[in-house]
Short mmCIF file of C-alpha atoms in Angstrom, two decimals:
data_model
loop_
_atom_site.label_atom_id
_atom_site.label_comp_id
_atom_site.label_asym_id
_atom_site.label_seq_id
_atom_site.Cartn_x
_atom_site.Cartn_y
_atom_site.Cartn_z
CA MET A 1 -7.19 81.54 -187.73
CA LEU A 2 -8.62 83.85 -190.38
CA LYS A 3 -8.77 86.74 -187.95
CA LEU A 4 -5.16 86.09 -186.95
CA ALA A 5 -4.30 86.23 -190.67
CA GLY A 6 -5.86 89.69 -190.82
CA ILE A 7 -9.26 88.83 -192.30
CA SER A 8 -12.57 89.44 -190.52
CA PRO A 9 -16.27 89.34 -191.48
CA LYS A 10 -18.25 92.47 -192.24
CA LYS A 11 -21.92 92.94 -193.16
CA ILE A 12 -22.61 95.59 -195.78
CA ASP A 13 -25.97 97.19 -196.52
CA ILE A 14 -26.16 97.14 -200.32
CA GLU A 15 -29.60 98.74 -200.40
CA PRO A 16 -32.68 98.64 -198.16
CA GLY A 17 -33.52 94.96 -197.62
CA THR A 18 -30.25 93.58 -199.01
CA VAL A 19 -27.22 92.75 -196.86
CA VAL A 20 -24.05 91.05 -198.06
CA LYS A 21 -21.46 89.52 -195.74
CA ILE A 22 -17.84 89.80 -196.90
CA TRP A 23 -14.66 88.68 -195.16
CA VAL A 24 -12.33 91.67 -195.59
CA PRO A 25 -8.81 92.77 -194.61
CA THR A 26 -8.81 93.92 -190.98
CA GLN A 27 -6.45 96.81 -191.73
CA THR A 28 -6.27 99.24 -194.62
CA THR A 29 -3.75 98.00 -197.18
CA THR A 30 -2.39 98.88 -200.61
CA LYS A 31 -1.86 95.24 -201.60
CA PRO A 32 -3.59 94.04 -204.80
CA ALA A 33 -7.20 93.03 -204.17
CA VAL A 34 -8.25 89.43 -204.84
CA VAL A 35 -11.93 88.49 -204.53
CA PHE A 36 -12.90 84.83 -204.08
CA LEU A 37 -16.36 83.85 -205.37
CA HIS A 38 -17.75 80.58 -204.00
CA GLY A 39 -19.71 77.80 -205.67
CA PHE A 40 -23.30 76.74 -205.06
CA ALA A 41 -23.08 74.18 -202.27
CA PHE A 42 -21.02 76.06 -199.64
CA ASP A 43 -20.62 79.66 -198.46
CA GLY A 44 -17.57 81.81 -199.13
CA ILE A 45 -15.21 81.10 -196.27
CA LEU A 46 -16.01 77.37 -196.14
CA THR A 47 -15.09 77.18 -199.83
CA TRP A 48 -11.99 79.38 -199.81
CA ARG A 49 -10.50 79.15 -196.29
CA PHE A 50 -7.27 77.47 -197.47
CA GLN A 51 -6.71 80.07 -200.19
CA ALA A 52 -7.62 83.01 -197.94
CA LEU A 53 -5.10 81.90 -195.31
CA ALA A 54 -2.37 81.23 -197.88
CA LEU A 55 -2.69 84.52 -199.78
CA ALA A 56 -3.52 87.05 -197.05
CA ASN A 57 0.14 88.04 -196.56
CA HIS A 58 0.56 89.20 -200.15
CA TYR A 59 -2.94 90.29 -201.22
CA SER A 60 -5.97 92.13 -199.90
CA VAL A 61 -8.31 89.14 -199.68
CA TYR A 62 -12.09 89.53 -199.94
CA VAL A 63 -14.42 86.53 -199.54
CA PRO A 64 -18.12 87.36 -199.96
CA ASP A 65 -21.22 85.23 -199.40
CA PHE A 66 -23.69 85.41 -202.26
CA VAL A 67 -27.25 86.34 -201.43
CA PHE A 68 -29.00 83.38 -199.67
CA PHE A 69 -25.66 81.84 -198.73
CA GLY A 70 -24.03 82.28 -195.32
CA ASP A 71 -25.26 85.54 -193.80
CA SER A 72 -26.16 87.40 -197.01
CA ILE A 73 -29.88 88.05 -197.53
CA THR A 74 -32.34 90.12 -199.55
CA ASP A 75 -36.08 90.74 -199.52
CA LYS A 76 -36.02 91.27 -203.29
CA SER A 77 -37.49 88.66 -205.65
CA GLU A 78 -34.54 88.90 -208.06
CA ARG A 79 -32.64 85.60 -208.49
CA SER A 80 -30.40 86.20 -211.51
CA VAL A 81 -26.63 85.88 -211.78
CA GLN A 82 -26.58 89.57 -212.68
CA PHE A 83 -28.24 90.47 -209.36
CA GLN A 84 -25.56 88.50 -207.47
CA ALA A 85 -22.86 90.25 -209.51
CA GLU A 86 -24.35 93.67 -208.78
CA CYS A 87 -24.57 92.96 -205.04
CA ILE A 88 -20.92 91.87 -204.83
CA ALA A 89 -19.70 94.78 -206.96
CA LYS A 90 -21.64 97.33 -204.92
CA GLY A 91 -20.34 95.80 -201.70
CA LEU A 92 -16.73 95.96 -202.90
CA LYS A 93 -17.12 99.56 -204.00
CA LYS A 94 -18.53 100.48 -200.58
CA LEU A 95 -15.40 98.91 -199.09
CA GLY A 96 -13.25 101.14 -201.29
CA VAL A 97 -12.09 98.46 -203.75
CA GLN A 98 -11.40 100.18 -207.06
CA LYS A 99 -9.87 97.30 -208.99
CA CYS A 100 -9.56 93.59 -208.30
CA THR A 101 -8.78 90.15 -209.64
CA LEU A 102 -11.65 87.67 -209.35
CA VAL A 103 -11.15 84.00 -208.49
CA GLY A 104 -14.43 82.21 -209.16
CA PHE A 105 -15.44 78.60 -208.58
CA SER A 106 -18.32 76.99 -210.53
CA TYR A 107 -21.40 79.17 -209.81
CA GLY A 108 -18.99 81.84 -208.60
CA GLY A 109 -17.29 81.70 -211.99
CA MET A 110 -20.61 82.53 -213.65
CA VAL A 111 -21.10 85.47 -211.31
CA GLY A 112 -17.50 86.52 -211.93
CA PHE A 113 -17.94 86.52 -215.71
CA LYS A 114 -21.04 88.69 -215.32
CA MET A 115 -19.12 91.09 -213.06
CA ALA A 116 -16.32 91.29 -215.64
CA GLU A 117 -18.89 92.07 -218.32
CA ILE A 118 -20.85 94.81 -216.55
CA TYR A 119 -18.11 96.26 -214.31
CA PRO A 120 -14.97 96.34 -216.49
CA GLU A 121 -13.57 99.26 -214.50
CA LEU A 122 -13.68 97.14 -211.31
CA VAL A 123 -12.60 93.72 -212.63
CA HIS A 124 -8.98 93.83 -213.78
CA SER A 125 -8.57 90.11 -214.51
CA MET A 126 -10.06 86.76 -213.63
CA VAL A 127 -9.10 83.21 -212.68
CA SER A 128 -11.80 80.87 -213.25
CA ILE A 129 -20.31 76.46 -218.81
CA SER A 130 -21.40 74.22 -220.65
CA LYS A 131 -23.56 71.13 -220.07
CA ALA A 132 -22.69 68.79 -217.23
CA ARG A 133 -23.20 65.02 -217.25
CA LEU A 134 -26.14 64.96 -214.89
CA HIS A 135 -27.77 61.86 -216.31
CA ARG A 136 -24.48 59.96 -216.57
CA LEU A 137 -23.94 60.76 -212.91
CA GLY A 138 -27.35 59.27 -212.08
CA LEU A 139 -28.94 62.62 -211.27
CA ASN A 140 -32.21 64.09 -212.50
CA SER A 141 -31.69 67.78 -211.79
CA TRP A 142 -29.27 70.35 -210.36
CA PRO A 143 -31.27 70.75 -207.12
CA ASP A 144 -31.07 66.98 -206.58
CA PHE A 145 -27.28 67.23 -206.71
CA LEU A 146 -26.43 70.64 -205.27
CA LEU A 147 -29.14 70.83 -202.62
CA PRO A 148 -29.23 67.41 -200.92
CA ASP A 149 -31.71 66.94 -198.09
CA SER A 150 -29.87 64.19 -196.21
CA VAL A 151 -26.44 63.33 -194.83
CA GLN A 152 -26.14 60.62 -197.49
CA GLY A 153 -26.89 63.22 -200.17
CA VAL A 154 -24.09 65.47 -198.89
CA GLU A 155 -21.67 62.53 -198.94
CA THR A 156 -22.70 61.76 -202.53
CA LEU A 157 -22.17 65.41 -203.48
CA MET A 158 -18.64 65.35 -202.06
CA GLN A 159 -17.81 62.05 -203.76
CA LEU A 160 -19.03 63.10 -207.20
CA ALA A 161 -17.38 66.51 -206.94
CA SER A 162 -13.97 65.07 -206.11
CA TYR A 163 -11.37 62.71 -207.53
CA GLY A 164 -10.47 60.88 -204.32
CA PHE A 165 -11.67 62.96 -201.37
CA PRO A 166 -11.64 60.86 -198.15
CA LYS A 167 -14.87 59.98 -196.38
CA LEU A 168 -15.58 62.46 -193.60
CA PRO A 169 -17.27 61.86 -190.23
CA ASN A 170 -21.06 62.18 -190.33
CA PHE A 171 -21.07 65.20 -188.01
CA ILE A 172 -19.20 67.20 -190.68
CA TYR A 173 -21.74 66.19 -193.33
CA LYS A 174 -24.50 67.25 -190.91
CA GLU A 175 -22.91 70.69 -190.47
CA ILE A 176 -22.66 71.08 -194.25
CA LEU A 177 -26.29 69.97 -194.60
CA GLU A 178 -27.43 72.65 -192.15
CA GLY A 179 -25.82 75.33 -194.31
CA ILE A 180 -27.29 73.88 -197.51
CA CYS A 181 -30.82 73.73 -196.06
CA LYS A 182 -30.72 77.40 -195.05
CA TYR A 183 -32.78 79.37 -197.64
CA ARG A 184 -33.36 76.16 -199.60
CA ARG A 185 -36.41 77.48 -201.51
CA GLU A 186 -34.53 80.60 -202.59
CA LYS A 187 -31.53 78.52 -203.71
CA VAL A 188 -33.78 76.37 -205.89
CA GLU A 189 -35.04 79.61 -207.46
CA LEU A 190 -31.43 80.70 -208.05
CA LEU A 191 -30.76 77.44 -209.90
CA LYS A 192 -33.86 77.84 -212.04
CA ALA A 193 -32.68 81.34 -212.98
CA LEU A 194 -29.49 79.82 -214.39
CA VAL A 195 -31.29 77.84 -217.09
CA VAL A 196 -30.52 79.26 -220.54
CA SER A 197 -31.13 77.48 -223.83
CA ASP A 198 -28.23 76.73 -226.18
CA GLU A 199 -29.73 79.17 -228.68
CA GLU A 200 -29.72 82.00 -226.11
CA PHE A 201 -26.25 81.30 -224.72
CA THR A 202 -23.52 83.66 -225.89
CA VAL A 203 -20.08 84.54 -224.54
CA PRO A 204 -19.52 88.32 -224.30
CA SER A 205 -16.28 89.90 -225.43
CA TYR A 206 -14.02 90.54 -222.42
CA HIS A 207 -11.10 92.94 -222.30
CA GLN A 208 -9.74 91.32 -219.12
CA ARG A 209 -7.18 88.51 -219.04
CA ILE A 210 -8.81 85.25 -217.94
CA HIS A 211 -6.97 82.19 -216.61
CA VAL A 212 -8.96 78.99 -216.07
CA LEU A 213 -7.87 76.38 -213.51
CA TRP A 214 -9.58 73.03 -214.12
CA GLY A 215 -9.54 69.74 -212.22
CA LYS A 216 -8.24 67.19 -214.73
CA ASN A 217 -10.60 64.51 -213.36
CA ASP A 218 -13.71 66.67 -213.01
CA LYS A 219 -16.72 64.35 -213.38
CA ILE A 220 -19.25 67.20 -213.45
CA PHE A 221 -17.69 69.52 -216.05
CA GLU A 222 -15.34 67.54 -218.27
CA VAL A 223 -12.12 68.93 -219.72
CA GLU A 224 -13.83 69.32 -223.11
CA ASN A 225 -15.81 72.14 -221.52
CA ALA A 226 -12.55 73.90 -220.68
CA HIS A 227 -11.44 73.62 -224.32
CA TYR A 228 -14.78 75.02 -225.47
CA LEU A 229 -14.64 77.87 -222.94
CA GLN A 230 -11.12 78.83 -224.01
CA GLN A 231 -12.16 78.88 -227.68
CA GLN A 232 -15.15 81.08 -226.90
CA LEU A 233 -13.14 83.51 -224.77
CA GLY A 234 -10.41 83.91 -227.37
CA GLU A 235 -6.73 84.78 -227.14
CA LYS A 236 -6.99 86.57 -223.76
CA ALA A 237 -7.88 83.26 -222.07
CA SER A 238 -5.58 80.45 -220.95
CA VAL A 239 -6.34 77.09 -219.30
CA GLU A 240 -4.30 75.05 -216.81
CA TYR A 241 -5.23 71.56 -215.63
CA ILE A 242 -4.55 70.17 -212.16
CA GLU A 243 -3.94 66.43 -212.12
CA ASN A 244 -5.64 64.02 -209.73
CA SER A 245 -8.42 66.42 -208.80
CA GLY A 246 -12.14 66.78 -209.43
CA HIS A 247 -14.59 69.68 -209.38
CA ILE A 248 -13.67 70.84 -205.86
CA VAL A 249 -10.00 71.06 -206.76
CA LYS A 250 -9.25 73.93 -204.33
CA LEU A 251 -10.45 71.79 -201.40
CA GLU A 252 -9.08 68.50 -202.69
CA ARG A 253 -5.60 69.75 -203.62
CA PRO A 254 -5.31 73.10 -201.83
CA PHE A 255 -1.50 73.28 -201.86
CA LYS A 256 -1.31 72.68 -205.61
CA TYR A 257 -4.18 75.09 -206.24
CA ASN A 258 -2.54 77.76 -204.09
CA SER A 259 0.77 77.20 -205.88
CA CYS A 260 -0.97 77.82 -209.20
CA LEU A 261 -2.60 80.98 -207.86
CA ASN A 262 0.73 82.28 -206.55
CA LYS A 263 2.17 81.94 -210.06
CA ILE A 264 -0.85 83.39 -211.84
CA LEU A 265 -1.89 86.33 -209.68
CA PRO A 266 1.33 88.42 -209.91
CA SER A 267 1.19 88.40 -213.71
CA LEU A 268 -2.53 89.24 -213.76
CA SER A 269 -2.15 92.03 -211.20
CA SER A 270 0.72 93.67 -213.07
CA SER A 271 -0.71 93.42 -216.60
#
């Protein structure tokens, strides 16, 4: 379906030992570029397939896999968000993308903010953390939640990340588990690299316009975090809440999410 919509996968050599897979437009186009950055549990196209299909007619859609997700890999020991941002930015530049709007989800939002900070000439605008309620959710650590090692763990992940997502057949959870278990050790290292103390955490000054879409019933990052993020980002940031949706809002309510994007992206692309 994605290939019929004009999007196909491409592997890009970023540097010796580092390869990034990005779903890219099949044909050269002058449409505005939109780059979708996935979260921690799933790869790019599994996360964004509904949005990629819905927007491909009007935008040049790019959907990368971060390093150690999907088919992206490196032999480097670097695990930082900045390294992920650099890999995606270099890959986009090799594809000829000169300016784009980022749409980031969760971990992808963190990578997107770093890209906006260090590549302001590339990142034109962005659609998008504070502390999550791990202990209230009955979890001890991020790896326990984001990197389950059983079918039951994947089901728990989907339940906690959604408002009312239906139970799926076990074979789907098994397929998701296979993707999660790939490069598990490296993914744990990526999570550890995210840990920053409150004293060290600062929000850079961005010149780009930033619009935050937030699931109104997010149990992982509550709406208070959205208020805090907007205050820290300043007057260039705006927040919109989507009712009856949790953390995985773009999977849980794809039509509403796509409708919001279709209203937001034209204004961001033209500003």
